[in-house]
PDB file of C-alpha atoms in Angstrom:
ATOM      1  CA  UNK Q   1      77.508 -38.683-136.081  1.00  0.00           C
ATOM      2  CA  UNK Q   2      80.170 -35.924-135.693  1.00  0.00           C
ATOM      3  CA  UNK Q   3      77.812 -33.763-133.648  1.00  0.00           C
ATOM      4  CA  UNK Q   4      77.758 -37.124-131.346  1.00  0.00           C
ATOM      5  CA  UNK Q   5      81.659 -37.280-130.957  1.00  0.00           C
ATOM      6  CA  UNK Q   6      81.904 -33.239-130.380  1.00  0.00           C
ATOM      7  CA  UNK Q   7      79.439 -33.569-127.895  1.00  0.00           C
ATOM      8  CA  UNK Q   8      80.784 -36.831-125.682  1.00  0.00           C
ATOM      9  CA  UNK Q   9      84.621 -35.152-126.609  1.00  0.00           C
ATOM     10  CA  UNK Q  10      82.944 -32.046-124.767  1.00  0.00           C
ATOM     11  CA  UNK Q  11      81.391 -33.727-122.097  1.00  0.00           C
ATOM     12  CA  UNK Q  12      84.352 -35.953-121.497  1.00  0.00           C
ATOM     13  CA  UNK Q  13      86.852 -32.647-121.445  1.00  0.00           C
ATOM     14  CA  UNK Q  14      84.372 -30.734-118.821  1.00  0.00           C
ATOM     15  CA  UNK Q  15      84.622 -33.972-116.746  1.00  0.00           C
ATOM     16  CA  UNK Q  16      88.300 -34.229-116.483  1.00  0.00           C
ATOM     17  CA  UNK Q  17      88.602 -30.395-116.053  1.00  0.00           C
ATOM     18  CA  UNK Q  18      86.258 -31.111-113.031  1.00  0.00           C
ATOM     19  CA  UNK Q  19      87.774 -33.800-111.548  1.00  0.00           C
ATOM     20  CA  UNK Q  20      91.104 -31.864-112.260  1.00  0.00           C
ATOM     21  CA  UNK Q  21      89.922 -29.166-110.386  1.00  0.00           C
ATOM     22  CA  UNK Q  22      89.201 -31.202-107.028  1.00  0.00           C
ATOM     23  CA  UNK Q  23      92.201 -32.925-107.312  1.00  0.00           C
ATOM     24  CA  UNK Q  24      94.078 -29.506-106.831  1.00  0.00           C
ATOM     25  CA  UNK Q  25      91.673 -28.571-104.456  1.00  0.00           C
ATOM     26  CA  UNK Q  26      92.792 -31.446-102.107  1.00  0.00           C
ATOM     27  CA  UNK Q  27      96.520 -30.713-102.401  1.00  0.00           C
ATOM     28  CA  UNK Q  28      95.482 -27.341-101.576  1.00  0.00           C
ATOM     29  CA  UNK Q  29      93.867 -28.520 -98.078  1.00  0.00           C
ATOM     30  CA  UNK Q  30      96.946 -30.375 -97.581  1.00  0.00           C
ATOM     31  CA  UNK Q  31      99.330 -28.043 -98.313  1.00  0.00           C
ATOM     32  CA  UNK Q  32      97.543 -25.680 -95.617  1.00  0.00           C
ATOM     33  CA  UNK Q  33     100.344 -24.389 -93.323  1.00  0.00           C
ATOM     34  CA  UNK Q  34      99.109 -24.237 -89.643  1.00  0.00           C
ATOM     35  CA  UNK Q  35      99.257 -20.764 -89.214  1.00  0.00           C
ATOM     36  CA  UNK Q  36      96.648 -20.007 -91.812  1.00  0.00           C
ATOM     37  CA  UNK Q  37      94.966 -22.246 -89.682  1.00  0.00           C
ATOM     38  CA  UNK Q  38      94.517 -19.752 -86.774  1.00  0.00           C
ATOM     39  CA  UNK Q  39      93.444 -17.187 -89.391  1.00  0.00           C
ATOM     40  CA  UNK Q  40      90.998 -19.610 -90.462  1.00  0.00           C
ATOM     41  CA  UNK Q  41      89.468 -20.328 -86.934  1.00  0.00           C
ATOM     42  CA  UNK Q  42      89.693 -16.877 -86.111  1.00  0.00           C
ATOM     43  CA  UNK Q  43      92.339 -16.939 -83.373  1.00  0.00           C
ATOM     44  CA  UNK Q  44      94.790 -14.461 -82.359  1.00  0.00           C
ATOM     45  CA  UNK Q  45      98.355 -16.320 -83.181  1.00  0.00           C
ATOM     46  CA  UNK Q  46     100.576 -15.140 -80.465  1.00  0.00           C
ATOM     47  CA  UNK Q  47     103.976 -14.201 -82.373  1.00  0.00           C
ATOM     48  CA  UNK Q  48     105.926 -14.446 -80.315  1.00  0.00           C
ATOM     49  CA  UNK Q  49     104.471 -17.120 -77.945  1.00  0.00           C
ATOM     50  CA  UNK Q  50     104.212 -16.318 -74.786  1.00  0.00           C
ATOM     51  CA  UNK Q  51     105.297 -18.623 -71.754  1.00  0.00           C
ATOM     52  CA  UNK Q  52     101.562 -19.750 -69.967  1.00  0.00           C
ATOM     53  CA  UNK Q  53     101.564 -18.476 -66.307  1.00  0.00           C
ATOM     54  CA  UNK Q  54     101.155 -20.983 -63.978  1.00  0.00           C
ATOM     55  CA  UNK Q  55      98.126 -21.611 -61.475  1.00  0.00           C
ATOM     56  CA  UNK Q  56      96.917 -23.840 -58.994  1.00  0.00           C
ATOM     57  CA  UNK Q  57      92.996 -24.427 -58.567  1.00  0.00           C
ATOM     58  CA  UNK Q  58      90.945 -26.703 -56.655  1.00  0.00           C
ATOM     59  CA  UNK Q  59      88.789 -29.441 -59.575  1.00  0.00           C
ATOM     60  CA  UNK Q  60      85.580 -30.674 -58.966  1.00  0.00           C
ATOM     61  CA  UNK Q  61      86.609 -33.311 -56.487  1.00  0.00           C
ATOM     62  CA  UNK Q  62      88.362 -30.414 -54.510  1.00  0.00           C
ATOM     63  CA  UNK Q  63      91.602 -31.737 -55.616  1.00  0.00           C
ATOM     64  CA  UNK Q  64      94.399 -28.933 -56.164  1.00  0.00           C
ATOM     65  CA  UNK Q  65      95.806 -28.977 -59.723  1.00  0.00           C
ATOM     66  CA  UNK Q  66      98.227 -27.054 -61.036  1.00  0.00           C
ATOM     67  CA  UNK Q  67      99.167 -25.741 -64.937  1.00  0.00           C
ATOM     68  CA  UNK Q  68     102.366 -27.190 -64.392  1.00  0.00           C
ATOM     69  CA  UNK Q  69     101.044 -30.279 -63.775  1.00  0.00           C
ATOM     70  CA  UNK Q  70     100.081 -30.814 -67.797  1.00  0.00           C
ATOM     71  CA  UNK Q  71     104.405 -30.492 -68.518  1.00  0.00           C
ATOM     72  CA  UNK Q  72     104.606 -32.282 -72.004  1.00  0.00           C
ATOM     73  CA  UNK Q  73     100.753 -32.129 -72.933  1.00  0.00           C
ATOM     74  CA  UNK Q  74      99.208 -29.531 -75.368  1.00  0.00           C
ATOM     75  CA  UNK Q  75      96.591 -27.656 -73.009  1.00  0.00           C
ATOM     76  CA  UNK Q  76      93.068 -26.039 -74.224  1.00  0.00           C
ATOM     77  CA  UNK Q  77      92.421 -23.564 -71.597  1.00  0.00           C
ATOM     78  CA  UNK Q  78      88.751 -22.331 -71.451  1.00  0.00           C
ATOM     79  CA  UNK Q  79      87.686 -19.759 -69.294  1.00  0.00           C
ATOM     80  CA  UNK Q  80      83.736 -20.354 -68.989  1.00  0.00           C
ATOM     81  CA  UNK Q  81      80.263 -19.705 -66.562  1.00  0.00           C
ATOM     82  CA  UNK Q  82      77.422 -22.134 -66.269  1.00  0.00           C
ATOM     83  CA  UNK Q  83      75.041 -18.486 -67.076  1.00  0.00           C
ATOM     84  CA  UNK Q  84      76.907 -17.629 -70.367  1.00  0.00           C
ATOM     85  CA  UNK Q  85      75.126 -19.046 -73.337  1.00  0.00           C
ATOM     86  CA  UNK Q  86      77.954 -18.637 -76.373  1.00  0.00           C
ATOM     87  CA  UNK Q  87      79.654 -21.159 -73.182  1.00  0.00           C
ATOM     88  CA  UNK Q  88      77.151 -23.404 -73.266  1.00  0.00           C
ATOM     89  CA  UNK Q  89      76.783 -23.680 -77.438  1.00  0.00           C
ATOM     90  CA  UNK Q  90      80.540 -24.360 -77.966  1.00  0.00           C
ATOM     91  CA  UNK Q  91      80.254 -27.215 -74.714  1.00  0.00           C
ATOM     92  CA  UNK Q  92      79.178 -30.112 -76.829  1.00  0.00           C
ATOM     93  CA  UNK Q  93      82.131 -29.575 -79.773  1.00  0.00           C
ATOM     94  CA  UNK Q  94      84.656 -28.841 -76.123  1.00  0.00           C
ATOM     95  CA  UNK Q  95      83.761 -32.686 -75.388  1.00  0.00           C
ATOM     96  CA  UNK Q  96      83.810 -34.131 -79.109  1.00  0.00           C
ATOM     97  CA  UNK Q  97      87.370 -32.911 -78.950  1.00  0.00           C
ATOM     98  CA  UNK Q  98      87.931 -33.808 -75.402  1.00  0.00           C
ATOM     99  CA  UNK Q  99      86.867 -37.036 -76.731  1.00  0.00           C
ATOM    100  CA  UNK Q 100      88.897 -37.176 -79.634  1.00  0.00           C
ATOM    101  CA  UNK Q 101      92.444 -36.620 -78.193  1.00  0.00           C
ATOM    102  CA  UNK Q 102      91.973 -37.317 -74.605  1.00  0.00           C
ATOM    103  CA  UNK Q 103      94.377 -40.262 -74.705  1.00  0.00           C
ATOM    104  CA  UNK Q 104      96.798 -37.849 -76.989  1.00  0.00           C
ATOM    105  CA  UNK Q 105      99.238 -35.048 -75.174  1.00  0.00           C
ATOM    106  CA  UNK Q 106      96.213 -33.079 -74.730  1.00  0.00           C
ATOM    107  CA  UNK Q 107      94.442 -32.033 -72.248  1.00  0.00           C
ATOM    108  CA  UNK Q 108      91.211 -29.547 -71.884  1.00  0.00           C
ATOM    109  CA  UNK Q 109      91.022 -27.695 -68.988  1.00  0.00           C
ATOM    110  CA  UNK Q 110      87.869 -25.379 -68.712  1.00  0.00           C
ATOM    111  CA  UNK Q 111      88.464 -23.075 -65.823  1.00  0.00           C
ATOM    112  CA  UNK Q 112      84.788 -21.583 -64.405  1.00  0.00           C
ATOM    113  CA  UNK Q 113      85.140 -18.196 -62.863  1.00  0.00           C
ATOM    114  CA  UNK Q 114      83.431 -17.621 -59.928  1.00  0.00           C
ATOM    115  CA  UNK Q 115      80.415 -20.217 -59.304  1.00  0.00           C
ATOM    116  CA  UNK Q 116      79.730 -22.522 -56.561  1.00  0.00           C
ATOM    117  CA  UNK Q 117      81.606 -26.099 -56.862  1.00  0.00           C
ATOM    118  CA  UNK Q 118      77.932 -27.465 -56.471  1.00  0.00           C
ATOM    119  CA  UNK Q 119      76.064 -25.357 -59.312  1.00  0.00           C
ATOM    120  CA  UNK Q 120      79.280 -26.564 -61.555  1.00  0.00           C
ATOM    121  CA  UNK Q 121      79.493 -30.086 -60.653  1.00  0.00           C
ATOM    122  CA  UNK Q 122      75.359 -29.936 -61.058  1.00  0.00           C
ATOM    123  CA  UNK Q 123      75.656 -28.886 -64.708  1.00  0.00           C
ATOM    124  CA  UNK Q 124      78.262 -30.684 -65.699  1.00  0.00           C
ATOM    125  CA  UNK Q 125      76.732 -34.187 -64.517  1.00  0.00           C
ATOM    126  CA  UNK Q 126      73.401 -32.685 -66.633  1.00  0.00           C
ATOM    127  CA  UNK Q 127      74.618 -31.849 -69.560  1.00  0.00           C
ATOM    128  CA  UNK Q 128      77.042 -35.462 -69.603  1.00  0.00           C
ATOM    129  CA  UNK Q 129      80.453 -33.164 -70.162  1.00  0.00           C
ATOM    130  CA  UNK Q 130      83.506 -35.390 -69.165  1.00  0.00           C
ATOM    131  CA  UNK Q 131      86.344 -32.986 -69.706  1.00  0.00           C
ATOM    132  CA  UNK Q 132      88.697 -31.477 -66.650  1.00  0.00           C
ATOM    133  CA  UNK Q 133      86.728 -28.235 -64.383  1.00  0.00           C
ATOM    134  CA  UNK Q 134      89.350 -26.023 -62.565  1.00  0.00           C
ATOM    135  CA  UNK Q 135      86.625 -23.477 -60.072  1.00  0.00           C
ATOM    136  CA  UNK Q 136      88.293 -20.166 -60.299  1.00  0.00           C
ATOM    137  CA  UNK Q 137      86.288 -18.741 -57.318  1.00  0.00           C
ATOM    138  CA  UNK Q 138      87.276 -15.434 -56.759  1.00  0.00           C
ATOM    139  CA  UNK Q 139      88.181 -14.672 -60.311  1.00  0.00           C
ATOM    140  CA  UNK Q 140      92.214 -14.527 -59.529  1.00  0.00           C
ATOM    141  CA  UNK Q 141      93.403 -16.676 -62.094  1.00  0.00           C
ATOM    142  CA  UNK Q 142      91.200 -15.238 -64.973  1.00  0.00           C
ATOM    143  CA  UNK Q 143      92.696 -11.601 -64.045  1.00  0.00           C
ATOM    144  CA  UNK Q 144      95.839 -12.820 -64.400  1.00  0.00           C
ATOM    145  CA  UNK Q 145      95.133 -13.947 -68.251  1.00  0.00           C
ATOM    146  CA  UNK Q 146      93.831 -10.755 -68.933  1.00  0.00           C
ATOM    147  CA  UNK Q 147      89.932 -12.102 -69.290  1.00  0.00           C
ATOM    148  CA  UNK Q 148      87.241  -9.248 -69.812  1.00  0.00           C
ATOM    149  CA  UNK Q 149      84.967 -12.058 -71.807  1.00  0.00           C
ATOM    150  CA  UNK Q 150      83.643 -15.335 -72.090  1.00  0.00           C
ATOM    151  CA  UNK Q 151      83.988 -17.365 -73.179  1.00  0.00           C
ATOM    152  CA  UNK Q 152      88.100 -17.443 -73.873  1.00  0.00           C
ATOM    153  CA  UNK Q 153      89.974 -20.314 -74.795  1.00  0.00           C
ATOM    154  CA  UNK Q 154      94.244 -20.341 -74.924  1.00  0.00           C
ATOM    155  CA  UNK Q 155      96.170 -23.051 -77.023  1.00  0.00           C
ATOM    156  CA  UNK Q 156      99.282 -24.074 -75.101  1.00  0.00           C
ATOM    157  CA  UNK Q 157     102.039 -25.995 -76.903  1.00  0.00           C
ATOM    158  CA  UNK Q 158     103.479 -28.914 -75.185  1.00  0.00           C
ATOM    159  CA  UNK Q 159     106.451 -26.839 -74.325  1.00  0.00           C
ATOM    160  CA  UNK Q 160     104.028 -24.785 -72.193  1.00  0.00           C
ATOM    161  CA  UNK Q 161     104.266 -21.856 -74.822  1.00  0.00           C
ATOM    162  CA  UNK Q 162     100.503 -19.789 -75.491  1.00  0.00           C
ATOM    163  CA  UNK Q 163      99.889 -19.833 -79.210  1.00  0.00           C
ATOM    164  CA  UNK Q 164      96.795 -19.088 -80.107  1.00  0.00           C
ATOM    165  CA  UNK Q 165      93.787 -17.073 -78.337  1.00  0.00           C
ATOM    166  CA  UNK Q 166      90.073 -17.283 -78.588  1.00  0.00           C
ATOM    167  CA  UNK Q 167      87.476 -14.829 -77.381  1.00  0.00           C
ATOM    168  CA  UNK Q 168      83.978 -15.889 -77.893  1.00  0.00           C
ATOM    169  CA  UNK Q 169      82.668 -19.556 -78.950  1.00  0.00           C
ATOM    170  CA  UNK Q 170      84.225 -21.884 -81.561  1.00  0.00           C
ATOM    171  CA  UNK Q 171      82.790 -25.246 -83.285  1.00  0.00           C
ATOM    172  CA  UNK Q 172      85.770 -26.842 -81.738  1.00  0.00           C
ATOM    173  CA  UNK Q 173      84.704 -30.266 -83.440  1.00  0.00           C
ATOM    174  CA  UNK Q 174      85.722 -29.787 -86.827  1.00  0.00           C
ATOM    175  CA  UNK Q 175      88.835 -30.990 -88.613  1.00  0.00           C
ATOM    176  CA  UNK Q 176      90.313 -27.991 -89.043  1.00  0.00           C
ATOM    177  CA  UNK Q 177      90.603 -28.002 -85.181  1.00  0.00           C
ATOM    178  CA  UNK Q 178      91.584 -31.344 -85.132  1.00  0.00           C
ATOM    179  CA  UNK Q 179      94.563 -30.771 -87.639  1.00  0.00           C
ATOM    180  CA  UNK Q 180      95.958 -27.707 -85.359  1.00  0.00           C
ATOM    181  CA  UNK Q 181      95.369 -29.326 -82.385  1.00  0.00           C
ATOM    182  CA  UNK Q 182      97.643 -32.717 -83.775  1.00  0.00           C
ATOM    183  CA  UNK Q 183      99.935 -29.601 -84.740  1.00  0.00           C
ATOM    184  CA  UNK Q 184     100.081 -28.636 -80.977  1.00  0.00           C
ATOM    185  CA  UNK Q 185     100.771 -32.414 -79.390  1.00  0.00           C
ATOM    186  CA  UNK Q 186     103.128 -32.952 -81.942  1.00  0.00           C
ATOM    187  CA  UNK Q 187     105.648 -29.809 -81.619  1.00  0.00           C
ATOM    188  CA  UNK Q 188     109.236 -30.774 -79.817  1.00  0.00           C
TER     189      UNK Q 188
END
């Protein structure tokens, strides 16, 4: 009979420890400060943040859009190429979170460097992606951001500030994303 009670005392004490222990592990998520964030996702903070320079590039309608035109919005600026493969994986988590926050003060804009509007428009109609597609076609505007890989991706606050940098392909679907990206549409 004792052996009973020390045993279902025991059992009892390792289950409260456990659920103890997730408890604090939740408050730990939470308490997660956005910069280790970056750290987490493996993107460059930029400290201090950098004002984004503008551009102006023609989308896939041949419509001219501008940087400056996304005043107010968080921007996720992906530099890409219908060829590049590490492009093409992190495509389908680019939409999930185009998806996701499309209606927020965000706003993906996935700039391809030097393809054909037709090759790009062709691809994009294939593969279903709904998100923006600036055509950088002679390469200008990813010189100017300093781009010797793809793919790249810059987080720009609302306040038109670059934060964070990305070279080579994320899982931008996941909710650590999510959380810094709510971050960026909420700052001002």
């Amino acid at each position: 009979m004792k052996v009973r009670k020390l045993v279902m005392v025991g059992v009892l004490l390792l289950v409260s420890i456990f659920v103890f222990l997730l408890w604090m592990g939740r408050i730990k998520v939470k308490e997660k400060s956005y910069e280790s964030l970056y750290s987490f996702l493996s993107i460059q903070k930029l400290s201090p943040p950098v004002k984004a320079t503008d551009f102006t590039l023609e989308n896939l309608e041949g419509v001219k859009v501008s940087l400056k035109d996304f005043k107010g919005k968080a921007v996720f600026l992906n530099f890409w190429a219908t060829w590049c493969g590490p492009c093409q994986w992190e495509m389908p988590a680019m939409e999930k979170l185009w998806q996701k926050f499309k209606n927020d003060k965000f706003v993906i804009i996935a700039v391809n460097i030097r393809e054909g509007k037709e090759m790009v428009k062709s691809f994009m109609k294939e593969k279903g992606y709904t998100f923006p597609v600036l055509l950088d076609s002679k390469g200008e505007v990813a010189r100017t951001y300093g781009i010797r890989a793809i793919p790249t991706t810059f987080l720009i606050d609302v306040e038109g500030k670059i934060m964070g940098k990305a070279i080579g392909a994320r899982d931008w679907a996941g909710q650590d994303v999510f959380e810094l990206i709510k971050y960026l549409t909420s700052k001002r």
